[in-house]
Coordinates of C-alpha atoms in Angstrom, one line a residue:
Chain A
M1 CA -49.5 -2.0 -9.6
S2 CA -48.2 -0.1 -6.8
E3 CA -45.1 1.7 -7.3
N4 CA -42.3 0.7 -4.9
T5 CA -41.0 3.1 -2.7
A6 CA -37.8 1.1 -1.2
Y7 CA -36.1 1.0 -4.4
H8 CA -35.6 1.9 -8.0
V9 CA -33.7 0.4 -10.8
I10 CA -32.3 2.4 -13.8
P11 CA -29.8 1.3 -16.6
Y12 CA -26.4 2.9 -16.0
S13 CA -25.5 5.9 -17.6
R14 CA -23.1 8.8 -17.1
D15 CA -26.5 11.2 -16.9
A16 CA -28.3 8.6 -14.7
L17 CA -25.3 8.5 -12.3
T18 CA -25.6 12.5 -12.3
D19 CA -29.4 12.4 -11.6
C20 CA -29.1 9.9 -8.8
L21 CA -26.4 11.5 -7.1
V22 CA -28.5 14.7 -7.2
E23 CA -31.7 13.4 -6.8
N24 CA -30.7 11.3 -3.5
S25 CA -28.6 14.3 -1.7
K26 CA -29.3 18.1 -1.2
A27 CA -26.4 19.0 -3.9
T28 CA -27.5 21.0 -6.9
H29 CA -27.0 19.7 -10.1
D30 CA -23.9 22.3 -11.1
T31 CA -22.3 20.6 -7.4
V32 CA -22.2 17.0 -8.9
V33 CA -20.9 18.0 -12.4
N34 CA -18.1 19.9 -11.2
K35 CA -17.0 17.4 -8.6
L36 CA -14.1 15.5 -9.6
H37 CA -16.2 12.2 -8.3
L38 CA -18.5 12.0 -10.8
T39 CA -15.7 12.2 -13.7
Y40 CA -13.8 9.5 -11.9
F41 CA -17.1 7.4 -11.0
S42 CA -17.9 7.6 -14.5
E43 CA -14.6 6.4 -15.9
Y44 CA -14.5 3.7 -13.2
F45 CA -18.0 2.2 -13.8
T46 CA -17.2 2.7 -18.0
N47 CA -14.2 0.2 -17.4
L48 CA -16.2 -2.0 -15.5
K49 CA -19.1 -2.3 -17.9
A50 CA -22.1 -1.0 -15.4
G51 CA -25.3 -1.7 -17.3
S52 CA -27.7 -0.7 -14.2
I53 CA -28.2 0.7 -11.0
V54 CA -30.3 -0.5 -7.8
V55 CA -31.6 2.7 -6.0
E56 CA -31.9 1.7 -2.5
K57 CA -33.7 4.5 -1.1
N58 CA -33.9 4.1 2.5
Y59 CA -30.5 3.0 3.9
V60 CA -29.0 3.8 7.5
D61 CA -25.7 3.9 7.6
H62 CA -23.7 3.6 10.9
D63 CA -20.7 5.9 9.9
Y64 CA -23.2 8.7 8.4
L65 CA -25.1 8.1 11.4
E66 CA -22.6 8.6 14.0
D67 CA -21.4 11.9 12.4
Y68 CA -25.0 12.9 12.4
A69 CA -25.8 12.0 15.9
A70 CA -22.3 14.1 17.0
Y71 CA -23.0 16.9 14.7
Y72 CA -25.9 17.3 12.0
V73 CA -28.7 16.7 14.6
R74 CA -28.1 20.0 16.3
C75 CA -27.5 22.3 13.2
F76 CA -30.7 24.6 12.8
E77 CA -31.4 23.5 9.1
K78 CA -32.6 19.9 8.9
Y79 CA -30.6 17.5 7.9
E80 CA -31.9 13.7 7.2
R81 CA -30.7 11.0 9.3
S82 CA -30.9 8.2 6.7
T83 CA -29.1 7.9 3.3
K84 CA -29.5 6.2 -0.3
R85 CA -27.4 3.2 -1.2
L86 CA -26.8 3.1 -5.1
H87 CA -25.8 -0.4 -6.1
F88 CA -24.0 -1.4 -9.3
F89 CA -24.0 -4.1 -11.8
S90 CA -22.4 -4.9 -15.0
K91 CA -25.8 -6.8 -16.2
K92 CA -28.4 -4.6 -17.4
F93 CA -32.0 -5.8 -15.7
S94 CA -35.4 -4.1 -15.3
E95 CA -37.2 -3.0 -12.5
Q96 CA -39.5 -5.8 -13.0
Q97 CA -36.8 -8.5 -13.5
F98 CA -35.2 -7.3 -9.8
R99 CA -38.6 -7.7 -8.4
E100 CA -39.2 -11.0 -9.7
C101 CA -35.6 -11.9 -8.5
L102 CA -36.8 -10.9 -5.2
T103 CA -40.2 -12.6 -5.0
D104 CA -39.9 -15.4 -7.3
S105 CA -37.5 -18.4 -6.3
D106 CA -37.4 -19.4 -10.0
A107 CA -37.1 -16.0 -11.6
A108 CA -34.3 -15.7 -14.3
L109 CA -32.3 -13.0 -12.6
S110 CA -31.1 -14.7 -9.6
E111 CA -29.2 -14.2 -6.4
T112 CA -26.2 -15.6 -8.0
L113 CA -26.4 -14.0 -11.1
L114 CA -26.3 -10.6 -9.3
Q115 CA -23.6 -11.6 -7.3
E116 CA -21.7 -12.3 -10.7
C117 CA -22.0 -9.2 -12.1
Y118 CA -21.8 -7.1 -8.8
I119 CA -19.6 -4.1 -9.1
G120 CA -20.2 -2.4 -5.3
F121 CA -22.2 0.1 -4.0
V122 CA -21.9 4.1 -3.2
V123 CA -23.6 5.6 0.2
V124 CA -25.3 8.7 -1.0
K125 CA -25.2 11.2 2.2
P126 CA -27.7 14.0 2.4
L127 CA -25.9 16.5 2.7
P128 CA -25.0 19.9 0.5
K129 CA -21.8 19.0 -0.8
T130 CA -20.1 16.5 0.2
I131 CA -22.2 13.6 -0.6
I132 CA -19.8 10.4 -1.2
G133 CA -20.5 8.4 1.8
R134 CA -19.4 4.7 2.5
T135 CA -18.3 3.4 -1.0
C136 CA -17.1 0.1 -1.5
L137 CA -16.3 -1.2 -5.1
K138 CA -14.6 -3.6 -6.8
T139 CA -11.1 -2.9 -8.3
Y140 CA -9.8 -3.2 -11.9
P141 CA -8.6 -6.6 -12.3
S142 CA -4.7 -7.3 -12.0
D143 CA -3.6 -7.4 -15.7
N144 CA -1.4 -10.8 -15.1
G145 CA -0.2 -9.6 -11.8
R146 CA 0.6 -5.7 -12.7
R147 CA -1.8 -4.2 -10.1
E148 CA -1.8 -5.8 -6.6
F149 CA -4.6 -4.4 -4.1
P150 CA -3.4 -6.7 -1.2
I151 CA -5.2 -4.7 1.3
L152 CA -8.9 -6.1 -0.2
R153 CA -11.3 -7.5 2.9
E154 CA -14.7 -8.7 2.1
F155 CA -17.7 -6.7 2.6
S156 CA -21.0 -8.6 2.9
V157 CA -23.9 -6.6 1.7
S158 CA -27.7 -7.1 2.4
L159 CA -30.1 -5.6 -0.2
F160 CA -33.6 -7.0 0.7
G161 CA -32.6 -10.1 1.5
L162 CA -30.3 -10.9 -1.0
S163 CA -26.6 -11.5 0.1
L164 CA -24.0 -10.3 -1.9
K165 CA -20.3 -9.7 -1.5
I166 CA -17.6 -7.3 -2.6
D167 CA -14.1 -7.5 -1.9
S168 CA -12.7 -3.9 -1.2
L169 CA -11.7 -1.7 0.8
A170 CA -14.2 1.2 2.0
Y171 CA -13.5 4.7 1.0
Q172 CA -15.8 8.2 1.4
E173 CA -15.2 11.9 0.8
Q174 CA -14.7 14.2 3.6
D175 CA -17.5 16.0 5.0
T176 CA -15.2 18.9 5.8
V177 CA -17.2 19.3 9.1
V178 CA -16.1 16.3 11.4
A179 CA -13.9 15.0 8.8
A180 CA -11.0 16.6 6.7
C181 CA -8.9 14.7 4.4
A182 CA -6.6 13.3 6.9
T183 CA -9.7 11.5 9.1
S184 CA -10.9 10.4 5.5
A185 CA -7.6 8.7 5.2
L186 CA -7.2 6.9 8.6
W187 CA -10.7 6.2 8.1
S188 CA -10.0 4.5 5.0
C189 CA -7.1 3.0 7.1
F190 CA -8.6 1.5 9.9
Q191 CA -11.0 -0.3 7.6
G192 CA -8.2 -2.6 6.5
S193 CA -6.3 -2.5 9.9
G194 CA -9.4 -3.4 11.8
K195 CA -10.3 -6.7 9.8
L196 CA -6.4 -7.8 10.1
F197 CA -5.5 -6.5 14.0
Q198 CA -9.1 -7.0 15.1
H199 CA -9.6 -3.5 16.7
A200 CA -12.9 -1.5 16.6
I201 CA -13.2 0.5 13.5
P202 CA -14.2 4.0 14.3
S203 CA -16.6 6.4 12.4
P204 CA -15.1 9.7 11.0
V205 CA -16.3 11.7 14.1
E206 CA -14.9 9.5 16.4
I207 CA -11.6 9.3 14.9
T208 CA -11.4 13.4 14.5
K209 CA -12.2 13.5 18.1
A210 CA -9.5 11.2 18.9
A211 CA -7.0 12.9 17.0
T212 CA -7.9 16.6 18.4
R213 CA -7.7 15.9 21.9
H214 CA -3.8 17.3 21.5
V215 CA -4.2 20.6 20.6
P216 CA -1.5 21.3 17.7
E217 CA 1.7 23.1 18.6
N218 CA 1.5 25.6 15.5
L219 CA -1.8 27.5 16.1
P220 CA -1.7 30.1 13.8
A221 CA -0.9 27.7 10.9
N222 CA -3.3 25.0 12.6
S223 CA -7.0 25.0 13.8
A224 CA -7.2 24.1 17.5
R225 CA -11.1 23.5 17.1
A226 CA -12.3 19.8 16.8
L227 CA -15.5 20.5 15.0
P228 CA -15.9 21.5 12.6
N229 CA -12.5 20.3 11.6
A230 CA -10.0 21.9 9.1
G231 CA -7.6 19.0 9.1
L232 CA -4.9 17.3 11.3
T233 CA -1.2 17.4 11.8
A234 CA 1.1 14.3 11.6
T235 CA 1.0 14.2 15.7
Q236 CA -2.8 14.3 16.1
M237 CA -3.0 11.5 13.1
A238 CA -0.7 9.4 15.1
I239 CA -3.2 10.1 18.2
A240 CA -5.9 8.9 16.3
I241 CA -3.8 5.6 15.5
R242 CA -2.8 4.9 19.0
D243 CA -6.4 5.2 20.3
V244 CA -7.4 2.4 18.1
G245 CA -4.8 0.1 19.9
L246 CA -2.0 0.1 17.2
E247 CA 1.5 1.5 17.1
P248 CA 2.0 4.9 14.7
Y249 CA 5.4 4.6 12.7
I250 CA 6.0 7.4 10.4
L251 CA 8.6 7.9 8.1
G252 CA 10.0 10.6 5.3
T253 CA 9.3 9.9 1.6
S254 CA 11.0 12.2 -0.1
D255 CA 12.6 10.0 -2.5
P256 CA 10.7 7.5 -4.7
Y257 CA 13.0 4.7 -3.6
V258 CA 12.5 4.8 0.0
L259 CA 8.5 5.4 -0.5
N260 CA 7.9 2.6 -3.1
G261 CA 10.3 0.1 -1.0
S262 CA 8.5 0.9 2.7
M263 CA 4.9 1.3 1.0
Y264 CA 5.4 -1.9 -0.8
A265 CA 7.2 -3.9 1.8
Y266 CA 3.7 -2.7 4.6
L267 CA 1.2 -3.2 1.7
R268 CA 2.2 -6.6 0.9
G269 CA 1.8 -7.7 5.0
K270 CA -2.1 -6.2 4.3
I271 CA -1.2 -3.0 6.0
P272 CA -2.2 0.0 4.3
S273 CA -0.8 3.2 4.8
V274 CA -1.6 7.1 5.1
L275 CA 1.0 9.2 2.4
A276 CA 1.1 12.9 2.9
F277 CA 2.0 15.0 0.5
R278 CA 2.1 19.0 -1.3
L279 CA 0.1 19.8 -3.5
T280 CA 1.8 22.4 -6.1
D281 CA 0.6 23.9 -8.9
V282 CA 3.4 24.6 -11.7
L283 CA 2.6 27.7 -13.3
S284 CA 4.4 29.2 -16.0
D285 CA 5.4 32.9 -15.4
S286 CA 5.3 35.6 -18.5
N287 CA 9.3 34.4 -19.4
G288 CA 8.0 30.7 -19.6
S289 CA 9.8 29.9 -16.4
N290 CA 7.7 27.6 -13.9
V291 CA 6.8 28.9 -10.9
D292 CA 5.0 27.0 -7.9
R293 CA 2.0 27.7 -6.2
E294 CA 1.3 25.8 -3.0
M295 CA -2.1 24.4 -2.6
G296 CA -1.7 22.6 0.4
A297 CA -1.0 19.5 2.1
H298 CA -3.2 16.5 1.6
A299 CA -3.2 12.7 2.7
V300 CA -4.9 9.7 1.1
T301 CA -4.7 5.7 1.9
V302 CA -2.3 4.0 -0.1
T303 CA -4.0 0.6 -1.1
G304 CA -2.2 -0.7 -4.2
F305 CA 0.6 -0.6 -6.7
S306 CA 1.4 -1.4 -10.3
L307 CA 4.5 -3.3 -11.0
G308 CA 4.7 -1.6 -14.2
K309 CA 8.4 -1.5 -15.0
D310 CA 9.9 -4.5 -17.2
K311 CA 12.7 -4.1 -14.4
P312 CA 13.9 -2.7 -11.2
E313 CA 15.0 0.5 -11.2
P314 CA 18.8 0.6 -9.5
G315 CA 19.0 2.2 -6.1
P316 CA 21.5 2.9 -4.1
N317 CA 25.0 1.1 -5.4
G318 CA 22.9 -0.4 -7.9
F319 CA 20.8 -2.2 -5.4
L320 CA 17.9 -4.0 -7.3
L321 CA 14.7 -4.1 -5.1
R322 CA 11.8 -5.5 -6.5
A323 CA 9.6 -2.4 -5.1
S324 CA 11.4 -0.2 -7.3
R325 CA 9.3 -1.5 -10.3
I326 CA 6.5 0.3 -9.2
D327 CA 5.3 3.0 -11.6
K328 CA 2.0 3.8 -10.1
L329 CA 0.3 3.7 -6.5
Y330 CA -3.3 3.5 -6.1
A331 CA -5.0 5.3 -3.4
H332 CA -8.3 6.4 -1.7
D333 CA -8.3 10.3 -2.1
D334 CA -11.2 11.3 -0.7
Q335 CA -11.5 14.3 -3.4
V336 CA -11.1 12.2 -6.4
G337 CA -12.3 8.5 -5.8
P338 CA -11.6 4.9 -4.3
F339 CA -8.5 3.2 -5.9
S340 CA -7.4 6.4 -7.8
R341 CA -4.2 6.0 -9.9
M342 CA -0.9 8.3 -8.9
V343 CA 1.9 7.8 -11.2
W344 CA 5.5 8.4 -10.8
S345 CA 6.8 11.3 -12.8
Q346 CA 9.6 13.4 -13.3
S347 CA 9.4 17.2 -13.5
P348 CA 11.3 19.4 -16.1
R349 CA 13.5 20.2 -12.8
N350 CA 14.3 16.7 -12.4
R351 CA 12.1 16.7 -9.3
S352 CA 10.3 13.3 -8.6
Y353 CA 6.1 14.0 -8.3
L354 CA 3.3 12.0 -7.9
K355 CA 0.9 13.0 -10.5
T356 CA -2.8 12.7 -9.5
S357 CA -6.4 13.9 -11.1
W358 CA -6.5 17.1 -8.9
K359 CA -6.9 20.0 -11.1
G360 CA -5.0 23.2 -10.9
V361 CA -4.4 26.3 -13.5
G362 CA -1.1 24.3 -14.4
S363 CA 0.0 21.2 -14.2
V364 CA -0.3 19.8 -10.4
E365 CA 2.1 18.2 -8.7
A366 CA 1.9 16.0 -5.8
I367 CA 5.4 16.1 -3.4
P368 CA 5.5 13.2 -1.1
I369 CA 6.0 14.1 2.9
F370 CA 5.5 11.2 5.1
L371 CA 4.1 8.0 5.0
M372 CA 1.8 6.9 8.4
L373 CA 1.7 3.4 9.3
P374 CA -0.8 1.6 11.7
L375 CA 1.4 -1.3 13.4
Y376 CA 0.1 -4.4 15.8
H377 CA 2.4 -3.6 18.6
K378 CA 3.9 -7.1 18.0
I379 CA 5.6 -5.8 14.7
R380 CA 8.4 -4.2 16.4
I381 CA 11.3 -4.6 13.6
P382 CA 10.9 -1.7 10.9
F383 CA 11.7 -2.6 7.1
E384 CA 14.7 -0.1 7.1
I385 CA 16.7 -2.6 9.6
I386 CA 16.1 -5.7 6.8
H387 CA 16.6 -3.8 4.1
D388 CA 19.9 -2.3 5.2
A389 CA 20.8 -5.5 6.1
I390 CA 20.3 -7.4 2.6
H391 CA 21.9 -4.0 1.1
L392 CA 25.0 -5.0 2.6
V393 CA 24.9 -8.4 1.7
D394 CA 24.3 -7.4 -1.8
S395 CA 26.9 -4.7 -1.7
I396 CA 29.2 -7.3 -1.0
L397 CA 28.3 -10.3 -3.4
E398 CA 28.2 -7.8 -6.0
T399 CA 31.9 -6.7 -5.5
M400 CA 32.8 -10.9 -5.2
R401 CA 30.9 -11.1 -8.6
H402 CA 32.9 -8.4 -10.8
G403 CA 35.9 -8.9 -8.7
R404 CA 37.3 -11.2 -11.3
K405 CA 37.9 -8.3 -14.4
E406 CA 38.3 -10.8 -16.9
A407 CA 34.8 -11.8 -17.9
S408 CA 31.3 -11.2 -17.0
P409 CA 29.9 -13.3 -14.3
S410 CA 27.4 -16.1 -15.6
L411 CA 25.2 -15.4 -12.4
E412 CA 23.0 -12.5 -12.8
R413 CA 22.9 -10.0 -9.6
P414 CA 20.3 -10.6 -7.8
E415 CA 16.7 -9.0 -7.6
W416 CA 15.4 -8.8 -3.7
D417 CA 12.2 -8.8 -2.9
I418 CA 11.4 -7.8 0.8
Y419 CA 8.3 -7.8 2.4
L420 CA 6.3 -8.1 5.6
T421 CA 4.6 -11.5 6.0
T422 CA 3.2 -13.8 8.4
V423 CA 3.7 -17.5 9.2
S424 CA 0.3 -18.8 7.8
E425 CA 0.4 -16.9 4.7
F426 CA 3.9 -17.5 4.1
K427 CA 3.3 -21.6 4.7
V428 CA 0.8 -21.1 2.4
N429 CA 2.7 -19.3 -0.7
F430 CA 5.4 -22.2 0.1
L431 CA 3.5 -24.7 -0.4
K432 CA 1.7 -23.4 -3.5
S433 CA 4.8 -21.8 -4.9
M434 CA 7.8 -24.0 -4.2
K435 CA 6.8 -27.5 -2.9
P436 CA 7.5 -29.0 -6.4
M437 CA 10.9 -27.6 -6.5
L438 CA 12.1 -28.5 -2.8
G439 CA 12.2 -32.4 -1.9
A440 CA 13.5 -32.9 1.5
Q441 CA 13.1 -29.3 2.9
V442 CA 9.7 -29.1 2.2
E443 CA 9.0 -30.7 5.6
K444 CA 11.5 -28.9 7.6
T445 CA 10.1 -25.4 6.2
L446 CA 6.7 -26.7 7.0
T447 CA 6.6 -27.8 10.2
V448 CA 9.4 -25.0 11.6
A449 CA 8.4 -23.2 14.5
L450 CA 8.3 -19.4 13.3
P451 CA 6.8 -16.1 14.8
R452 CA 3.8 -14.9 13.6
F453 CA 5.1 -11.9 11.8
L454 CA 8.3 -12.1 9.6
W455 CA 10.0 -10.3 7.0
R456 CA 10.7 -12.2 4.0
A457 CA 13.6 -11.1 1.5
T458 CA 13.3 -13.4 -1.7
A459 CA 16.4 -13.5 -4.0
R460 CA 15.2 -13.8 -7.8
C461 CA 17.7 -14.2 -10.8
G462 CA 16.2 -13.8 -14.2
G463 CA 12.5 -14.1 -12.8
E464 CA 13.7 -17.4 -10.6
C465 CA 13.4 -17.5 -6.9
H466 CA 17.1 -18.5 -5.6
L467 CA 17.1 -17.8 -1.9
D468 CA 14.1 -17.3 0.7
L469 CA 15.5 -15.6 4.1
L470 CA 13.2 -15.1 7.1
F471 CA 13.5 -13.0 9.9
D472 CA 11.8 -12.2 13.1
A473 CA 9.9 -9.3 12.8
T474 CA 8.8 -9.0 16.7
G475 CA 12.3 -9.5 18.0
I476 CA 14.5 -6.7 18.8
A477 CA 16.9 -5.3 16.5
Q478 CA 20.2 -5.8 18.2
Q479 CA 19.4 -9.7 18.1
K480 CA 20.1 -11.6 15.3
L481 CA 16.3 -12.1 13.5
L482 CA 17.1 -14.4 11.0
V483 CA 15.1 -17.5 11.8
H484 CA 14.7 -19.6 8.7
V485 CA 16.2 -19.9 5.1
V486 CA 15.0 -22.0 2.1
A487 CA 17.9 -22.5 -0.4
V488 CA 16.0 -23.1 -3.6
K489 CA 19.5 -22.9 -6.2
P490 CA 22.8 -23.1 -5.1
E491 CA 24.6 -20.2 -6.5
I492 CA 23.8 -17.0 -4.3
P493 CA 24.2 -19.8 -1.1
A494 CA 27.2 -20.6 -2.2
L495 CA 28.6 -17.4 -2.5
I496 CA 27.5 -16.0 0.6
S497 CA 29.0 -19.2 1.9
G498 CA 32.3 -18.2 0.6
F499 CA 32.6 -14.8 2.0
A500 CA 31.1 -16.3 5.3
D501 CA 34.0 -18.5 6.0
F502 CA 36.5 -15.5 4.5
Y503 CA 35.2 -13.2 7.1
K504 CA 35.3 -15.6 10.0
S505 CA 38.9 -15.8 9.1
R506 CA 39.3 -11.9 9.3
N507 CA 39.6 -9.5 11.9
D508 CA 40.1 -6.4 10.0
I509 CA 36.8 -6.4 8.1
R510 CA 33.9 -5.2 10.4
L511 CA 30.2 -5.5 9.2
N512 CA 28.7 -3.4 12.1
N513 CA 25.2 -4.8 10.9
V514 CA 23.8 -7.5 13.1
Q515 CA 21.6 -8.5 10.5
A516 CA 23.9 -9.0 7.6
E517 CA 26.2 -10.7 10.1
A518 CA 23.4 -13.3 10.8
I519 CA 23.1 -13.9 7.2
F520 CA 26.7 -14.9 6.6
D521 CA 26.6 -16.6 10.0
W522 CA 23.9 -18.8 9.0
F523 CA 25.9 -20.2 5.6
S524 CA 29.5 -20.5 7.5
T525 CA 30.9 -23.7 7.3
T526 CA 32.9 -23.4 10.4
H527 CA 30.6 -22.9 13.1
Chain B
M1 CA 31.8 -27.1 -2.9
K2 CA 29.1 -28.9 -4.9
T3 CA 29.6 -28.5 -8.6
L4 CA 27.0 -25.8 -10.2
T5 CA 25.5 -26.1 -13.1
N6 CA 23.4 -22.9 -14.7
E7 CA 19.6 -23.3 -16.4
A8 CA 21.3 -24.4 -20.0
G9 CA 23.4 -27.1 -17.9
N10 CA 26.6 -26.9 -20.0
I11 CA 28.5 -23.9 -17.7
D12 CA 30.1 -25.0 -14.8
L13 CA 29.7 -22.1 -12.1
S14 CA 31.6 -23.8 -9.5
E15 CA 34.8 -22.8 -11.0
E16 CA 33.5 -19.2 -11.3
I17 CA 32.4 -18.9 -7.5
I18 CA 35.6 -20.4 -6.6
E19 CA 37.5 -17.8 -8.5
M20 CA 35.5 -15.0 -6.6
V21 CA 36.1 -16.5 -3.3
K22 CA 39.7 -17.0 -3.7
W23 CA 40.0 -13.4 -5.0
L24 CA 38.9 -12.3 -1.7
G25 CA 41.8 -13.6 -0.3
T26 CA 44.0 -11.3 -2.1
A27 CA 44.8 -7.6 -1.1
C28 CA 42.9 -6.3 -4.0
G29 CA 39.5 -8.4 -3.0
R30 CA 40.0 -7.5 0.5
D31 CA 40.4 -4.1 -0.4
A32 CA 37.4 -4.0 -2.4
V33 CA 35.4 -5.8 0.2
I34 CA 36.1 -3.0 2.9
G35 CA 35.2 -0.3 0.1
A36 CA 32.0 -1.6 -0.6
V37 CA 31.1 -2.3 3.1
Q38 CA 31.7 1.6 3.7
K39 CA 30.0 2.8 0.4
S40 CA 26.6 0.3 1.4
Q41 CA 27.0 2.0 4.9
S42 CA 27.2 5.7 3.7
E43 CA 24.1 5.2 1.3
V44 CA 22.0 4.0 4.1
E45 CA 23.1 7.2 6.0
E46 CA 21.9 8.5 3.1
L47 CA 18.6 6.8 3.2
N48 CA 18.1 7.6 7.0
K49 CA 18.4 11.2 6.3
V50 CA 15.6 10.7 3.8
R51 CA 13.5 8.5 6.2
Q52 CA 14.0 11.3 8.8
V53 CA 10.5 13.1 9.6
E54 CA 11.3 17.0 10.5
R55 CA 9.9 18.5 13.6
D56 CA 8.2 21.0 11.4
Q57 CA 6.7 18.4 8.8
L58 CA 4.7 17.1 12.0
N59 CA 2.8 20.5 12.4
I60 CA 2.3 21.0 9.0
P61 CA -1.7 21.4 8.7
I62 CA -2.7 18.8 6.3
T63 CA -6.3 20.3 5.4
L64 CA -7.0 20.1 1.7

C-alpha cells in the first residue's frame, strides 16, 4: 500500500504532541518543550482523555494566509504558505481504521463515532517560535453549572469530507510580528462578537493595521510601528473595535467586585471582553520582604467563569450580587492556552490579584487594569446604571427588613443576578424555567413586546426566584427603562410596594435615581 | 395586602411586612431610609472611582 501523504494518525501522548509540534513547524525541540502551551495542552488533553491525533498535513488557514500575504511572503527567509492541522479525538484508533472510515461506508469507525469523540483542532504554523495558530477545543464539562462558557459558538470542521463540529471560541498565539497579545485577544473576542452581531471577522494583521492607524501618545513607551508590532494601547484597541463596526466600552477593574460584576453581566449576554492587567513578579529580598518586579502589561480574552463560592461575597453595603460567587475566570491567554484558569487570590499584603500560569522568579500576580467590551451600537445602557439602581432598592429593602429590632426577619436578603440578555433568549429561558410556576402571568410575559436587548435583574431568596425585572438596554439613561416585571413570589414585591406608597406620600426623601424610582413606581398602588 | 406564607406554610409573613411598612412611617424609619439612600449613593460614588480609567492607563503599552 502506498504511503499516505495527506494525513497521519498517531496515538496521543505528551511526547507525540511534542513531536507533532516540532515536525510540523520550524521550531526546535527545545523551543517547543519550553513553551507554556505544551504544558497547558498536555494537561488539557489528559483531562479530556485524548486518544488519537490525526495530522492534516496540508491545511490552508485563512488567518495565517492573511498574515503570510501581509508580512512573511516579503521576508528574505522562505516561509511556507500552508500550515498543518492537528485533530484530537478521545478514542484510540489506527491509521488503517481512519482510512477505512474515509473509504468504506460500513467501517466500524464512522463519522458519527468520530464526532462523538472529537476534542477539537490546533493549527501549527510554519514559524520558528510562535507556532500555535487557530485552535478550537472543547471546554471542560460544566461541573453541575459551576463552570460557564456562555460565548461558545459552533465551528464546522471539514476533514477529508468528514463533517465535524466543535463548540468553542477560536484561540491563537501572538506571532510577535503582525500580532502582539492585544491583537490576539481582540481576534478571539471578534470570533464571538462576529457571530453574535454579524460583522466580518478580521485576521490578526488586519486588526493590527486598523489599530495602528492611530499613533500612540506616549511614543517613548509605545512603538509607532505598525509591523512588526510590539503591542497596542487601550486607545488603539478601541479603534480596532470601532473598525469592525462595534462600540468600544471600557471600564476600570482594580476591584474584584467591579470586574466580576461587569464581566459576568456581559458574558451572560454572550459578549466576550478583553481584560488588560499588569503582571508583577513578587520576589523576596534579603530581609524576607516582598519586592515587586514589573513584568509589563498583558491582555487576554475573557471566555468564561466559575461560580465556585457557595454563597455570594457581600459587596458594598452587604449587597449580594450573584457574580460575586466567581472564584475563577477562564481566558484565552495567548501565552498560556485557551480557556486557561485565572484564580482570584489575596496576597499577604492584602492585594487582590489573579493567579495565572505565567512563570517568574517569584510568584506572578496579575493585577487587573481595565476591561474592554465590543458592544453592538444598540446596547446603550451600561451595566452600572442597572446595578446602581438595584443596589439602592436593595439598601432600602434591607433597612426595612431590619427596621424592627425585636426579631430577625423571616424573609432573607435577596441575591441579585444582573445580566444582559435578548428578548428571544429571555422568552426561551422563561418558558423553560418559570412556566410551571406562574400560571396566568405566562401568556402575558411571552406575548409582551420587548426591546431586542434587555438587562435582566433576578432576585432569589434561598435559591428560589422571587422577582424578575426587565430593563430596556437600548433606551436612554434619563428615561425609565423598566419594561416588564415577573413577580414569582409575593414577599419582595410586597415590600417594594410598601415602600413605593410611603415614598409617594413624602416629599422629604429623594432617591435621585431614575431607574430605582421606576421600580417603585411599577409597584406603587397609588398610580 | 395579601396573606403571605413561607415555604413551610406556617409563618404568616404578611404581618411582618405590614410591620416593616408601618415602621417606615415612624421618625426612626424615615431617618433610617434617608441614611440608607445616602449610604448607597456614597458607595456607588466609590464604585464609580474604581470604574474610571485614568488617562495614563489608556496609554500603557500592552506588550507581553
